[in-house]
Short mmCIF file of C-alpha atoms in Angstrom, two decimals:
data_model
loop_
_atom_site.label_atom_id
_atom_site.label_comp_id
_atom_site.label_asym_id
_atom_site.label_seq_id
_atom_site.Cartn_x
_atom_site.Cartn_y
_atom_site.Cartn_z
CA MET A 1 0.00 0.00 0.00
CA LEU A 2 2.80 2.43 0.88
CA GLU A 3 4.53 1.67 -2.40
CA LYS A 4 1.34 2.32 -4.38
CA LEU A 5 0.39 5.52 -2.54
CA PHE A 6 3.77 7.16 -1.95
CA GLY A 7 6.37 5.31 -4.04
CA PHE A 8 7.77 3.77 -0.86
CA ASP A 9 10.67 1.33 -1.36
CA ARG A 10 11.82 -0.57 1.73
CA ASN A 11 15.15 -1.22 0.01
CA VAL A 12 15.84 2.52 -0.03
CA THR A 13 14.20 3.88 3.12
CA ARG A 14 12.19 2.99 6.23
CA VAL A 15 8.86 4.25 7.61
CA ARG A 16 10.54 5.66 10.72
CA THR A 17 13.04 7.53 8.56
CA GLU A 18 10.28 9.00 6.41
CA VAL A 19 8.30 10.11 9.46
CA LEU A 20 11.32 11.84 11.02
CA ALA A 21 12.10 13.45 7.67
CA GLY A 22 8.54 14.76 7.41
CA ILE A 23 8.71 16.26 10.91
CA THR A 24 12.05 17.88 10.07
CA THR A 25 10.69 19.33 6.81
CA PHE A 26 7.71 20.82 8.64
CA LEU A 27 9.84 22.34 11.39
CA THR A 28 12.11 24.08 8.88
CA MET A 29 9.12 25.36 6.86
CA ALA A 30 6.72 26.30 9.66
CA TYR A 31 8.09 29.84 9.94
CA ILE A 32 6.04 30.67 6.82
CA LEU A 33 2.87 30.38 8.94
CA ALA A 34 4.00 33.49 10.82
CA VAL A 35 5.89 35.37 8.13
CA ASN A 36 3.40 35.06 5.25
CA PRO A 37 0.47 36.65 7.16
CA ASN A 38 2.79 39.41 8.39
CA ILE A 39 3.96 40.28 4.88
CA LEU A 40 0.62 40.04 3.07
CA SER A 41 -1.31 41.88 5.81
CA ALA A 42 0.66 45.01 4.85
CA THR A 43 -1.70 45.23 1.85
CA GLY A 44 -4.77 45.50 4.08
CA MET A 45 -5.66 41.80 4.00
CA ASP A 46 -7.01 40.26 7.21
CA LYS A 47 -4.05 38.78 9.12
CA GLY A 48 -6.04 36.05 10.87
CA ALA A 49 -7.61 34.91 7.60
CA LEU A 50 -4.14 34.89 6.01
CA PHE A 51 -2.86 32.51 8.68
CA THR A 52 -5.66 30.03 8.03
CA THR A 53 -5.27 30.32 4.26
CA THR A 54 -1.49 29.82 4.49
CA VAL A 55 -2.06 26.61 6.44
CA ILE A 56 -4.72 25.34 4.00
CA ALA A 57 -2.67 26.14 0.89
CA SER A 58 0.48 24.56 2.36
CA ALA A 59 -1.25 21.39 3.52
CA PHE A 60 -3.19 20.96 0.26
CA ALA A 61 -0.20 21.45 -2.05
CA THR A 62 2.04 19.22 0.09
CA LEU A 63 -0.62 16.48 0.04
CA LEU A 64 -0.65 16.71 -3.76
CA MET A 65 3.11 16.27 -3.74
CA ALA A 66 2.73 13.22 -1.49
CA PHE A 67 0.02 11.36 -3.38
CA TYR A 68 0.48 12.54 -6.97
CA ALA A 69 4.19 13.26 -7.40
CA LYS A 70 5.25 10.85 -4.61
CA LEU A 71 8.25 13.04 -3.79
CA PRO A 72 9.57 14.25 -0.39
CA PHE A 73 9.07 17.99 -0.96
CA GLY A 74 7.00 20.49 1.03
CA LEU A 75 5.13 23.40 -0.53
CA ALA A 76 3.83 26.70 0.84
CA PRO A 77 3.38 30.34 -0.22
CA GLY A 78 6.86 31.30 -1.36
CA MET A 79 9.13 33.89 0.18
CA GLY A 80 10.09 36.58 -2.29
CA LEU A 81 6.89 36.00 -4.22
CA ASN A 82 4.81 37.11 -1.23
CA ALA A 83 7.07 40.15 -0.79
CA PHE A 84 6.67 41.06 -4.47
CA PHE A 85 2.90 40.64 -4.06
CA ALA A 86 2.72 42.98 -1.06
CA TYR A 87 5.52 45.52 -1.37
CA THR A 88 5.83 45.88 -5.14
CA VAL A 89 2.46 45.13 -6.72
CA CYS A 90 0.32 46.63 -3.94
CA LEU A 91 2.35 49.15 -1.96
CA THR A 92 4.68 50.46 -4.69
CA LEU A 93 2.61 50.14 -7.87
CA GLY A 94 -0.61 50.94 -6.02
CA TYR A 95 -2.76 48.00 -7.12
CA THR A 96 -5.26 46.40 -4.76
CA TRP A 97 -4.61 43.04 -3.16
CA GLN A 98 -7.62 41.73 -5.11
CA PHE A 99 -5.78 42.69 -8.32
CA ALA A 100 -2.67 40.83 -7.11
CA LEU A 101 -4.70 37.73 -6.19
CA THR A 102 -6.22 37.72 -9.67
CA ALA A 103 -2.70 37.79 -11.13
CA VAL A 104 -1.70 34.82 -8.96
CA LEU A 105 -4.79 32.88 -10.08
CA LEU A 106 -4.00 33.53 -13.75
CA GLU A 107 -0.39 32.52 -13.15
CA GLY A 108 -1.50 29.23 -11.61
CA ILE A 109 -3.83 28.43 -14.51
CA ILE A 110 -1.13 29.25 -17.07
CA PHE A 111 1.33 27.06 -15.16
CA ILE A 112 -1.09 24.16 -15.25
CA LEU A 113 -1.34 24.50 -19.03
CA LEU A 114 2.43 24.85 -19.44
CA THR A 115 3.06 21.81 -17.26
CA VAL A 116 0.51 19.56 -18.96
CA THR A 117 2.00 20.42 -22.36
CA ASN A 118 5.62 20.06 -21.08
CA LEU A 119 6.39 23.63 -22.20
CA ARG A 120 7.42 24.63 -18.67
CA GLU A 121 10.38 22.24 -18.66
CA LYS A 122 11.45 23.22 -22.18
CA ILE A 123 11.40 26.94 -21.35
CA VAL A 124 13.59 26.46 -18.30
CA ASP A 125 16.02 24.13 -20.11
CA ALA A 126 16.56 26.84 -22.75
CA LEU A 127 17.95 29.36 -20.22
CA PRO A 128 21.57 29.46 -19.01
CA VAL A 129 22.46 28.01 -15.62
CA THR A 130 23.97 31.32 -14.46
CA LEU A 131 20.61 33.07 -14.83
CA LYS A 132 18.82 30.33 -12.90
CA ASN A 133 21.32 30.60 -10.04
CA ALA A 134 21.19 34.40 -10.02
CA ILE A 135 17.42 34.40 -9.46
CA GLY A 136 17.72 32.49 -6.18
CA ALA A 137 20.47 34.82 -4.93
CA GLY A 138 18.42 37.88 -5.88
CA ILE A 139 15.35 36.63 -4.05
CA GLY A 140 17.44 35.98 -0.93
CA LEU A 141 18.93 39.47 -0.94
CA PHE A 142 15.48 41.01 -1.47
CA ILE A 143 14.01 39.13 1.51
CA ALA A 144 16.99 40.04 3.73
CA PHE A 145 16.66 43.72 2.79
CA LEU A 146 12.94 43.74 3.61
CA GLY A 147 13.52 42.07 6.98
CA LEU A 148 16.24 44.53 8.01
CA GLN A 149 14.07 47.43 6.86
CA ASN A 150 10.94 46.27 8.68
CA ALA A 151 12.92 45.81 11.89
CA GLY A 152 14.33 49.32 11.62
CA ILE A 153 17.93 48.05 11.48
CA ILE A 154 18.36 49.92 8.18
CA VAL A 155 16.43 53.04 7.16
CA ASN A 156 16.01 55.28 4.12
CA ASN A 157 18.67 57.92 3.47
CA ASP A 158 18.31 60.42 0.61
CA ALA A 159 22.09 60.78 0.27
CA THR A 160 23.20 57.14 0.41
CA LEU A 161 19.84 55.37 -0.23
CA ILE A 162 20.14 53.40 3.02
CA SER A 163 21.83 53.89 6.38
CA LEU A 164 21.96 52.27 9.80
CA GLY A 165 18.84 52.85 11.88
CA ASP A 166 18.51 53.37 15.61
CA ILE A 167 19.70 49.92 16.67
CA THR A 168 19.02 50.69 20.33
CA SER A 169 15.28 51.03 19.68
CA GLY A 170 13.01 48.19 20.75
CA ALA A 171 12.14 46.70 17.34
CA ALA A 172 15.69 46.92 15.95
CA LEU A 173 17.19 45.48 19.13
CA LEU A 174 14.72 42.60 19.18
CA GLY A 175 15.39 41.98 15.48
CA MET A 176 19.15 41.69 16.07
CA ILE A 177 18.58 39.40 19.06
CA GLY A 178 16.42 37.18 16.87
CA LEU A 179 19.03 37.13 14.11
CA LEU A 180 21.74 36.14 16.59
CA ILE A 181 19.67 33.34 18.14
CA THR A 182 18.60 31.95 14.78
CA SER A 183 22.11 32.17 13.31
CA VAL A 184 23.60 30.23 16.22
CA MET A 185 21.01 27.47 15.86
CA LEU A 186 21.53 27.31 12.09
CA ILE A 187 25.30 27.02 12.54
CA ARG A 188 24.77 24.26 15.10
CA ARG A 189 22.37 22.53 12.65
CA VAL A 190 19.39 22.55 15.02
CA ARG A 191 16.27 21.10 13.39
CA GLY A 192 13.68 23.80 12.91
CA ALA A 193 16.19 26.58 13.65
CA LEU A 194 14.17 29.21 11.77
CA LEU A 195 10.92 28.32 13.52
CA PHE A 196 12.48 28.10 16.98
CA GLY A 197 14.33 31.35 16.39
CA ILE A 198 11.07 33.10 15.54
CA LEU A 199 9.27 31.63 18.57
CA LEU A 200 12.08 32.53 20.98
CA THR A 201 12.24 36.07 19.57
CA THR A 202 8.49 36.38 20.10
CA LEU A 203 8.80 35.30 23.73
CA ILE A 204 11.64 37.77 24.32
CA GLY A 205 9.48 40.50 22.79
CA ILE A 206 6.71 40.03 25.39
CA PRO A 207 8.50 41.74 28.32
CA MET A 208 9.76 44.36 25.84
CA GLY A 209 6.14 45.22 25.01
CA LEU A 210 6.57 44.36 21.32
CA THR A 211 4.60 41.11 21.21
CA LYS A 212 1.48 39.85 22.93
CA LEU A 213 0.49 36.20 23.26
CA ASP A 214 -3.23 35.60 23.74
CA GLY A 215 -3.32 31.90 24.51
CA ILE A 216 -1.84 28.91 22.70
CA VAL A 217 -4.69 26.87 21.21
CA SER A 218 -7.69 28.37 19.44
CA ALA A 219 -10.13 27.73 16.61
CA PRO A 220 -8.66 28.99 13.31
CA PRO A 221 -9.81 32.41 12.02
CA SER A 222 -12.25 32.43 9.11
CA ILE A 223 -10.89 32.92 5.57
CA GLU A 224 -14.11 34.64 4.44
CA PRO A 225 -12.57 38.16 4.20
CA ILE A 226 -10.08 37.03 1.52
CA PHE A 227 -11.73 33.96 -0.02
CA PHE A 228 -12.29 34.17 -3.80
CA GLN A 229 -11.68 37.93 -3.92
CA PHE A 230 -10.78 38.72 -7.55
CA GLN A 231 -11.00 41.72 -9.88
CA TRP A 232 -12.04 40.29 -13.23
CA GLU A 233 -12.29 43.66 -14.98
CA HIS A 234 -8.48 43.97 -15.11
CA ILE A 235 -7.54 40.60 -16.63
CA PHE A 236 -7.05 41.93 -20.18
CA THR A 237 -5.06 45.04 -19.23
CA LYS A 238 -1.37 45.66 -19.92
CA GLU A 239 -0.74 46.09 -16.20
CA MET A 240 -2.13 42.63 -15.45
CA VAL A 241 0.01 41.04 -18.16
CA ILE A 242 3.17 42.57 -16.68
CA VAL A 243 2.38 41.43 -13.13
CA VAL A 244 1.36 37.91 -14.24
CA PHE A 245 4.54 37.55 -16.31
CA THR A 246 6.69 38.57 -13.33
CA PHE A 247 4.99 36.04 -11.07
CA LEU A 248 5.44 33.40 -13.80
CA PHE A 249 9.11 34.19 -14.31
CA VAL A 250 10.11 34.14 -10.65
CA ASP A 251 7.99 31.12 -9.71
CA MET A 252 9.17 29.08 -12.70
CA PHE A 253 12.86 29.28 -11.90
CA ASP A 254 12.39 29.27 -8.16
CA THR A 255 10.52 25.96 -8.36
CA LEU A 256 12.80 24.31 -10.93
CA GLY A 257 15.93 25.39 -9.09
CA THR A 258 14.57 24.07 -5.80
CA LEU A 259 13.46 20.73 -7.24
CA ILE A 260 16.74 20.06 -9.02
CA GLY A 261 18.87 21.30 -6.13
CA VAL A 262 17.12 19.27 -3.43
CA ALA A 263 16.86 16.16 -5.63
CA SER A 264 20.56 16.40 -6.42
CA LYS A 265 21.37 16.42 -2.71
CA ALA A 266 19.30 13.24 -2.30
CA ASP A 267 20.91 11.59 -5.34
CA MET A 268 17.46 11.29 -6.92
CA LEU A 269 18.45 12.54 -10.40
CA ASP A 270 18.86 10.19 -13.34
CA LYS A 271 21.92 9.91 -15.59
CA GLU A 272 20.81 12.94 -17.61
CA GLY A 273 20.50 15.07 -14.49
CA LYS A 274 16.69 15.10 -14.57
CA LEU A 275 14.26 14.38 -11.75
CA PRO A 276 11.93 11.41 -12.37
CA ASN A 277 8.26 12.46 -12.25
CA ILE A 278 9.19 16.14 -12.27
CA LYS A 279 5.98 16.73 -14.18
CA GLY A 280 3.99 15.55 -11.15
CA ALA A 281 5.95 17.90 -8.90
CA LEU A 282 5.41 20.85 -11.24
CA LEU A 283 1.70 20.11 -11.51
CA SER A 284 1.39 19.93 -7.72
CA ASP A 285 3.03 23.34 -7.57
CA ALA A 286 0.73 24.80 -10.25
CA VAL A 287 -2.49 23.43 -8.78
CA GLY A 288 -1.37 24.52 -5.31
CA THR A 289 -0.88 28.07 -6.59
CA THR A 290 -4.34 28.12 -8.21
CA VAL A 291 -6.12 26.81 -5.11
CA GLY A 292 -4.05 29.10 -2.88
CA ALA A 293 -5.16 32.15 -4.89
CA MET A 294 -8.79 31.09 -4.52
CA CYS A 295 -8.32 30.84 -0.75
CA GLY A 296 -6.52 34.20 -0.65
CA THR A 297 -2.73 33.85 -0.62
CA SER A 298 0.24 34.50 -2.87
CA THR A 299 2.03 32.00 -5.12
CA VAL A 300 2.60 28.52 -3.67
CA THR A 301 5.96 26.97 -4.50
CA THR A 302 8.27 24.12 -3.52
CA PHE A 303 10.44 25.06 -0.52
CA VAL A 304 14.19 24.66 -0.52
CA GLU A 305 13.84 23.82 3.20
CA SER A 306 12.70 20.40 1.97
CA ALA A 307 16.43 19.67 1.77
CA SER A 308 16.43 19.30 5.56
CA GLY A 309 13.99 16.40 5.37
CA VAL A 310 15.89 14.86 2.46
CA ALA A 311 19.09 15.11 4.51
CA GLU A 312 17.33 13.07 7.22
CA GLY A 313 16.64 10.31 4.68
CA GLY A 314 13.26 11.28 3.23
CA ARG A 315 12.88 9.85 -0.27
CA THR A 316 9.17 9.34 -0.91
CA GLY A 317 5.76 10.97 -0.68
CA LEU A 318 5.39 9.64 2.86
CA THR A 319 7.71 12.43 4.00
CA SER A 320 5.39 14.99 2.37
CA LEU A 321 2.33 13.36 3.94
CA ILE A 322 3.74 13.77 7.45
CA ALA A 323 4.61 17.42 6.76
CA ALA A 324 1.09 18.05 5.38
CA ILE A 325 -0.53 16.50 8.47
CA LEU A 326 1.54 18.72 10.75
CA PHE A 327 0.54 21.76 8.70
CA GLY A 328 -3.08 20.77 9.25
CA LEU A 329 -2.62 20.38 13.00
CA SER A 330 -1.02 23.83 13.21
CA LEU A 331 -4.44 25.34 12.42
CA LEU A 332 -5.14 25.13 16.15
CA LEU A 333 -2.05 27.20 17.04
CA SER A 334 -3.08 30.51 15.49
CA PRO A 335 -2.49 32.54 18.75
CA ILE A 336 1.20 31.60 18.67
CA PHE A 337 1.85 32.35 15.00
CA LEU A 338 -0.21 35.54 14.97
CA ALA A 339 1.75 36.89 17.95
CA ILE A 340 4.94 37.03 15.90
CA PRO A 341 6.22 40.62 15.41
CA SER A 342 5.52 42.10 11.98
CA PHE A 343 9.25 42.36 11.16
CA ALA A 344 9.86 38.60 11.68
#
């Protein structure tokens, strides 16, 4: 049954190994349940609804990866893509979050068509490796810049563009403490270092008056304020085409780079350097993005943090199943994740 459902091979892995790998994957990805609502709520979207939607989209897409692609990868609303959604499309260009959600929906539908027809793989194969690698580095720098800016560690300066902020202020000081704690745990290879770093920073922020924890377990907030909120009147405009293309471009290479990179670490690539059943993985990503947009979140993509589970021995969809179940259970922990400071 395990072989049929998840591609399980007892000659390659064990159930216990897959379970531990799934737990590890979830722990390294779970920070998105706090960060994604914080980022997208800057557009005016309901933060509580965003938490619930992030959980639903992550669990659904990861389940698809488990049962359809049978690969040990977790999916969730992607970092970088959510920042582009909030800070560029909405706050800089001035479009509504409903406009941005419509763009994400169209991107997901186009990706489904490109994946079914195999055009998605051919487009990526036609581009140089240097460009693919540069995209990941650029996304990382963009996210780091936003985090430092939101914490007040760096601020705007008309002469030099940016300068050091007041690092003795509460938010900046807490941000640096969080960076130090998380960095130490990452260096010491602690499982779930990002998640634990965020949680510890949140606890430290309570006596500083920067965070407030209202309980631990609670019923999940309703997604009604952001569910199926689209602006159809803009779908044939030049502005929509530009935004959709940008989402397509970033998501395409982010996903392919993650899949190939993580699979390479697990020695799952064939002799030609290709990932078996990559079409199933890409389709899980595309359908996850489409459903996520309907529920009210930014583009869903495969997470590079899946490498942590692969490093623990995860090789099949059973790893993804465990991660998806843990995402589902986290619905009850909304007070914890919603207490995270907005600069986390």
